[in-house]
CSV table of C-alpha atoms and ligand atoms in Angstrom, one decimal:
chain,number,residue,atom,x,y,z
A,1,MET,CA,87.6,83.9,103.2
A,2,PRO,CA,86.6,87.6,102.6
A,3,LEU,CA,85.3,88.5,99.1
A,4,LEU,CA,87.9,91.2,98.8
A,5,GLU,CA,91.1,91.8,100.7
A,6,ALA,CA,93.4,94.8,100.2
A,7,LYS,CA,96.7,94.5,101.8
A,8,GLU,CA,98.8,97.6,102.5
A,9,CYS,CA,97.9,99.2,99.2
A,10,ARG,CA,99.9,102.4,98.4
A,11,MET,CA,99.6,104.8,95.5
A,12,THR,CA,102.2,107.3,94.7
A,13,PHE,CA,101.9,109.9,92.0
A,14,LYS,CA,105.3,111.4,91.1
A,15,GLY,CA,106.4,111.4,94.7
A,16,ILE,CA,103.0,112.4,96.1
A,17,GLN,CA,101.5,109.8,98.3
A,18,ALA,CA,97.8,109.8,97.5
A,19,VAL,CA,97.3,106.6,99.5
A,20,LYS,CA,99.9,105.6,102.0
A,21,ASP,CA,98.3,102.5,103.3
A,22,PHE,CA,94.9,101.0,102.6
A,23,SER,CA,94.1,97.6,104.0
A,24,ALA,CA,90.6,96.3,104.2
A,25,SER,CA,88.7,93.1,104.3
A,26,LEU,CA,85.2,93.0,102.7
A,27,GLU,CA,82.9,90.1,103.5
A,28,ALA,CA,80.4,89.0,101.0
A,29,GLY,CA,76.9,90.4,101.3
A,30,LYS,CA,77.8,93.4,103.5
A,31,ILE,CA,77.6,97.2,102.8
A,32,TYR,CA,80.8,99.1,103.6
A,33,GLY,CA,81.4,102.9,103.8
A,34,LEU,CA,84.5,104.8,102.9
A,35,ILE,CA,84.6,108.3,104.2
A,36,GLY,CA,87.1,111.1,104.7
A,37,THR,CA,87.9,114.7,103.8
A,38,ASN,CA,88.5,115.9,100.3
A,39,GLY,CA,91.7,114.6,99.0
A,40,ALA,CA,91.9,111.8,101.6
A,41,GLY,CA,92.5,109.2,98.9
A,42,LYS,CA,89.1,107.6,98.6
A,43,THR,CA,88.7,107.7,94.9
A,44,THR,CA,92.2,106.5,94.5
A,45,VAL,CA,91.3,103.5,96.6
A,46,ILE,CA,88.4,102.7,94.2
A,47,ASN,CA,90.7,103.2,91.2
A,48,MET,CA,93.1,100.6,92.6
A,49,LEU,CA,90.3,98.1,93.5
A,50,SER,CA,88.8,98.4,90.0
A,51,GLY,CA,92.1,98.1,88.1
A,52,VAL,CA,92.1,101.7,86.9
A,53,LEU,CA,95.3,102.2,88.8
A,54,THR,CA,98.0,99.6,89.7
A,55,PRO,CA,99.1,100.1,93.3
A,56,THR,CA,102.7,101.3,93.7
A,57,SER,CA,102.9,98.5,96.3
A,58,GLY,CA,100.6,96.2,98.1
A,59,HIS,CA,98.1,93.5,97.0
A,60,ILE,CA,94.5,93.1,96.2
A,61,PHE,CA,92.8,89.7,96.5
A,62,PHE,CA,89.3,88.9,95.1
A,63,GLU,CA,87.8,85.6,96.0
A,64,GLY,CA,91.2,84.5,97.0
A,65,ARG,CA,92.8,85.4,93.7
A,66,ASP,CA,95.5,88.0,93.4
A,67,ILE,CA,94.1,90.7,91.0
A,68,THR,CA,96.7,93.4,91.7
A,69,GLY,CA,97.5,95.1,88.4
A,70,MET,CA,94.8,93.4,86.4
A,71,LYS,CA,93.2,95.6,83.7
A,72,PRO,CA,89.8,97.2,84.5
A,73,ASN,CA,87.9,95.1,81.9
A,74,ARG,CA,89.2,91.9,83.4
A,75,VAL,CA,88.5,93.1,87.0
A,76,ALA,CA,85.0,93.9,85.8
A,77,ARG,CA,84.5,90.5,84.3
A,78,ALA,CA,85.7,89.0,87.6
A,79,GLY,CA,82.8,90.8,89.2
A,80,ILE,CA,84.0,94.1,90.5
A,81,LEU,CA,82.1,97.1,89.0
A,82,ARG,CA,82.3,100.7,89.9
A,83,THR,CA,80.6,104.0,89.2
A,84,TYR,CA,82.4,107.3,88.9
A,85,GLN,CA,82.3,110.4,91.0
A,86,ASN,CA,81.2,112.4,87.9
A,87,LEU,CA,78.5,111.0,85.8
A,88,ARG,CA,79.6,109.1,82.7
A,89,LEU,CA,76.4,108.5,80.8
A,90,PHE,CA,75.9,108.9,77.1
A,91,GLY,CA,73.7,112.0,77.4
A,92,LYS,CA,72.1,111.8,73.9
A,93,MET,CA,71.1,108.2,74.2
A,94,THR,CA,68.0,106.9,76.0
A,95,ALA,CA,68.2,105.5,79.5
A,96,LEU,CA,67.5,102.0,78.1
A,97,ASP,CA,70.3,102.3,75.5
A,98,ASN,CA,72.7,103.4,78.1
A,99,VAL,CA,72.1,100.3,80.1
A,100,ILE,CA,72.2,98.0,77.0
A,101,ILE,CA,75.6,99.5,76.1
A,102,GLY,CA,76.7,99.1,79.6
A,103,ALA,CA,75.8,95.5,79.5
A,104,GLN,CA,77.5,94.9,76.2
A,105,MET,CA,80.7,96.7,77.3
A,106,LEU,CA,80.8,94.8,80.5
A,107,ALA,CA,79.8,91.4,79.1
A,108,ARG,CA,81.5,88.6,80.9
A,109,TYR,CA,82.5,87.0,77.7
A,110,SER,CA,84.9,88.8,75.4
A,111,PHE,CA,84.2,88.8,71.7
A,112,LEU,CA,86.4,85.8,71.1
A,113,GLU,CA,84.9,83.9,74.0
A,114,GLY,CA,81.6,84.9,72.7
A,115,LEU,CA,82.3,83.2,69.3
A,116,LEU,CA,83.4,80.1,71.1
A,117,ARG,CA,80.4,80.0,73.3
A,118,ASN,CA,78.0,81.4,70.7
A,119,LYS,CA,75.0,79.9,72.2
A,120,ASN,CA,75.1,82.6,74.9
A,121,TYR,CA,76.4,85.3,72.6
A,122,VAL,CA,74.2,85.3,69.5
A,123,GLN,CA,70.9,86.0,71.3
A,124,SER,CA,72.5,88.9,73.0
A,125,GLU,CA,70.6,91.8,71.6
A,126,ALA,CA,67.1,90.7,72.8
A,127,TYR,CA,68.7,89.2,75.9
A,128,TYR,CA,70.4,92.5,76.9
A,129,ARG,CA,67.3,94.5,76.1
A,130,GLU,CA,65.2,92.4,78.5
A,131,LYS,CA,67.8,92.4,81.1
A,132,ALA,CA,68.3,96.2,80.8
A,133,MET,CA,64.5,96.7,81.3
A,134,ASP,CA,64.7,94.5,84.4
A,135,VAL,CA,67.4,96.6,86.1
A,136,LEU,CA,65.7,99.9,85.2
A,137,GLY,CA,62.7,98.4,87.0
A,138,ILE,CA,64.8,97.4,90.0
A,139,MET,CA,66.3,100.9,90.2
A,140,ASP,CA,62.7,102.2,89.9
A,141,ILE,CA,63.3,104.2,86.7
A,142,ALA,CA,61.7,102.0,84.1
A,143,ARG,CA,59.2,104.7,83.2
A,144,HIS,CA,62.2,106.7,81.9
A,145,ALA,CA,63.5,103.9,79.7
A,146,ASN,CA,62.9,105.8,76.4
A,147,THR,CA,63.9,109.2,77.6
A,148,VAL,CA,67.2,110.7,76.5
A,149,SER,CA,69.4,110.4,79.6
A,150,GLY,CA,70.8,113.9,79.5
A,151,SER,CA,67.3,115.4,80.0
A,152,LEU,CA,66.5,113.3,83.1
A,153,ALA,CA,66.6,114.8,86.6
A,154,TYR,CA,70.0,114.6,88.2
A,155,GLY,CA,69.0,112.0,90.8
A,156,THR,CA,67.5,109.8,88.1
A,157,GLN,CA,70.8,110.0,86.1
A,158,ARG,CA,72.7,108.9,89.2
A,159,ARG,CA,70.4,105.9,89.5
A,160,LEU,CA,70.7,105.1,85.9
A,161,GLU,CA,74.5,105.0,86.3
A,162,ILE,CA,74.0,102.2,88.9
A,163,ALA,CA,71.5,100.4,86.6
A,164,ARG,CA,74.1,100.4,83.9
A,165,ILE,CA,76.6,98.4,86.0
A,166,LEU,CA,74.0,96.3,87.8
A,167,VAL,CA,73.0,94.8,84.5
A,168,ALA,CA,76.4,93.1,84.4
A,169,GLU,CA,75.7,91.2,87.6
A,170,PRO,CA,78.5,92.4,89.8
A,171,LYS,CA,79.6,90.6,93.0
A,172,LEU,CA,81.2,93.8,94.4
A,173,LEU,CA,79.9,97.2,93.7
A,174,LEU,CA,82.1,100.3,94.2
A,175,LEU,CA,80.1,103.5,94.3
A,176,ASP,CA,81.9,106.8,94.3
A,177,GLU,CA,79.6,109.4,95.8
A,178,PRO,CA,76.3,108.1,94.4
A,179,ALA,CA,74.3,110.7,96.3
A,180,ALA,CA,76.4,113.7,95.3
A,181,GLY,CA,74.3,116.6,94.2
A,182,MET,CA,71.0,114.9,95.3
A,183,ASN,CA,68.5,116.6,97.5
A,184,PRO,CA,67.7,115.0,100.9
A,185,GLN,CA,64.6,113.3,99.5
A,186,GLU,CA,66.5,111.9,96.5
A,187,SER,CA,69.3,110.6,98.7
A,188,MET,CA,66.9,108.8,101.1
A,189,GLU,CA,65.2,107.3,98.1
A,190,LEU,CA,68.6,106.1,96.9
A,191,VAL,CA,69.3,104.6,100.3
A,192,ARG,CA,66.1,102.6,100.1
A,193,ILE,CA,66.9,101.3,96.6
A,194,ILE,CA,70.5,100.4,97.4
A,195,ARG,CA,69.5,98.5,100.4
A,196,GLN,CA,66.9,96.6,98.4
A,197,VAL,CA,69.2,95.8,95.5
A,198,ALA,CA,71.9,94.6,97.9
A,199,ALA,CA,69.5,92.3,99.7
A,200,GLN,CA,67.9,91.0,96.5
A,201,PHE,CA,71.2,90.1,94.8
A,202,GLY,CA,73.3,89.4,97.9
A,203,LEU,CA,75.7,92.2,96.7
A,204,THR,CA,78.7,93.4,98.5
A,205,ILE,CA,79.1,97.2,98.3
A,206,LEU,CA,81.8,99.7,99.1
A,207,LEU,CA,80.4,103.2,99.1
A,208,ILE,CA,82.2,106.5,99.2
A,209,GLU,CA,79.9,109.3,100.4
A,210,HIS,CA,80.1,112.7,102.0
A,211,ASP,CA,76.4,112.5,103.1
A,212,MET,CA,76.7,111.1,106.6
A,213,LYS,CA,73.0,110.3,106.7
A,214,VAL,CA,73.4,108.0,103.7
A,215,ILE,CA,76.6,106.4,105.2
A,216,MET,CA,75.1,105.9,108.7
A,217,SER,CA,71.9,104.5,107.5
A,218,LEU,CA,73.3,102.1,104.9
A,219,CYS,CA,76.7,100.8,106.1
A,220,GLU,CA,77.4,98.0,108.5
A,221,HIS,CA,81.1,98.9,108.6
A,222,ILE,CA,82.9,102.2,107.9
A,223,TYR,CA,86.5,103.0,107.0
A,224,VAL,CA,87.6,106.5,107.7
A,225,MET,CA,90.5,107.9,105.7
A,226,ALA,CA,92.6,111.0,106.3
A,227,THR,CA,95.7,112.0,104.2
A,228,GLY,CA,96.0,108.6,102.6
A,229,GLU,CA,95.6,106.4,105.6
A,230,ILE,CA,92.8,104.6,107.4
A,231,ILE,CA,92.5,106.4,110.8
A,232,ALA,CA,89.5,104.4,112.0
A,233,SER,CA,87.3,101.5,111.0
A,234,GLY,CA,84.3,100.0,112.7
A,235,ALA,CA,80.5,99.9,113.1
A,236,PRO,CA,78.6,103.3,112.6
A,237,GLU,CA,78.2,103.7,116.4
A,238,GLU,CA,81.9,103.2,116.9
A,239,ILE,CA,82.8,105.7,114.2
A,240,ARG,CA,80.4,108.3,115.4
A,241,SER,CA,82.1,108.4,118.8
A,242,ASP,CA,85.7,108.0,117.7
A,243,HIS,CA,87.7,111.0,118.8
A,244,LYS,CA,90.1,110.9,115.9
A,245,VAL,CA,87.3,110.8,113.5
A,246,ILE,CA,85.4,113.6,115.1
A,247,ALA,CA,88.6,115.7,115.1
A,248,ALA,CA,89.6,114.9,111.6
A,249,TYR,CA,86.2,114.7,109.9
A,250,LEU,CA,82.9,114.6,111.6
A,251,GLY,CA,83.5,117.8,113.5
A,252,ARG,CA,83.9,119.7,110.3
A,253,VAL,CA,80.9,118.1,108.6
A,254,ALA,CA,78.7,118.9,111.6
B,1,ATP,N1,96.1,110.9,88.7
B,1,ATP,C1,96.6,111.6,89.7
B,1,ATP,N2,97.8,112.3,89.6
B,1,ATP,C2,98.3,113.0,90.6
B,1,ATP,N3,97.7,113.2,91.8
B,1,ATP,C3,96.5,112.6,92.0
B,1,ATP,C4,95.9,111.8,91.0
B,1,ATP,N4,94.7,111.3,91.5
B,1,ATP,C5,94.6,111.8,92.7
B,1,ATP,N5,95.6,112.5,93.0
B,1,ATP,C6,95.8,113.2,94.3
B,1,ATP,O1,95.7,112.2,95.3
B,1,ATP,C7,95.1,112.7,96.5
B,1,ATP,C8,93.8,111.9,96.8
B,1,ATP,O2,92.9,112.1,95.7
B,1,ATP,P1,91.5,111.3,95.7
B,1,ATP,O3,90.8,111.8,94.4
B,1,ATP,O4,91.7,109.9,95.9
B,1,ATP,O5,90.7,112.0,97.0
B,1,ATP,P2,89.2,111.8,97.5
B,1,ATP,O6,89.3,111.3,98.9
B,1,ATP,O7,88.5,111.0,96.5
B,1,ATP,O8,88.7,113.3,97.5
B,1,ATP,P3,87.2,113.9,97.2
B,1,ATP,O9,86.4,113.7,98.4
B,1,ATP,O10,87.5,115.3,96.9
B,1,ATP,O11,86.7,113.2,96.0
B,1,ATP,C9,94.7,114.2,96.2
B,1,ATP,O12,95.8,115.0,96.7
B,1,ATP,C10,94.8,114.2,94.7
B,1,ATP,O13,95.1,115.5,94.2
B,2,MG,MG1,86.9,111.3,95.3
């Protein structure tokens, strides 16, 4: 059974078909890429998979369970976490506090559940602090723990955003252009860290990226979208030599 399965997901906004048909099957422990031109529907796909949008039609299954239409906080608690195309950090808080808040917001137990299982819940403050420091270390930004996040280098903020969701122990990570705005050195550093994190935690990742170097070096399987549909899917070598992909996308990037 795949970890996540999307079946013919469609998203229509007032008659405009942002996504006409997205079907995908993600196996546990693999890194997947989602590429395509601007407006192809990539972010809309992540919005559907994370519960931000309810598909107009189609179904999403996670660990065999139908999660179509489930609210984002419940989807998150089930183990699907995402980052946003634009940074959503609390700029005036320290890096550490951003991660602690992320952890608390995404805690698997709701407040009520927390009261019922108070053993886990009461110790949360110290628990989260320690856990937050761990993930800052994993993302190689522990030295910035006490720096106000808004004053960190852009590439560091992007990594902090990943730390903030990693702390909630996701099973599936959806990353929307994690290398956007990074210089080549920063994006290669990010590739190294993502690969390491994925291996260490056995994570499954679906990654949207325009940086083909990042996509080609990280992903085992790539989905290519154009105007709301998947036009190709396969291993990096297959994608690179696919005529439809070259015509619709790679030609323009190159
Ligand atoms: N909430 C919305 N209401 C109306 N139209 C939307 C909405 N969200 C997205 N769209 C439209 O759906 C299409 C797909 O948008 P989407 O953001 O998914 O593209 P994308 O592939 O992520 O593009 P980019 O690479 O620029 O981030 C676009 O035409 C966009 O204008
Ligand atoms: Mg997008």
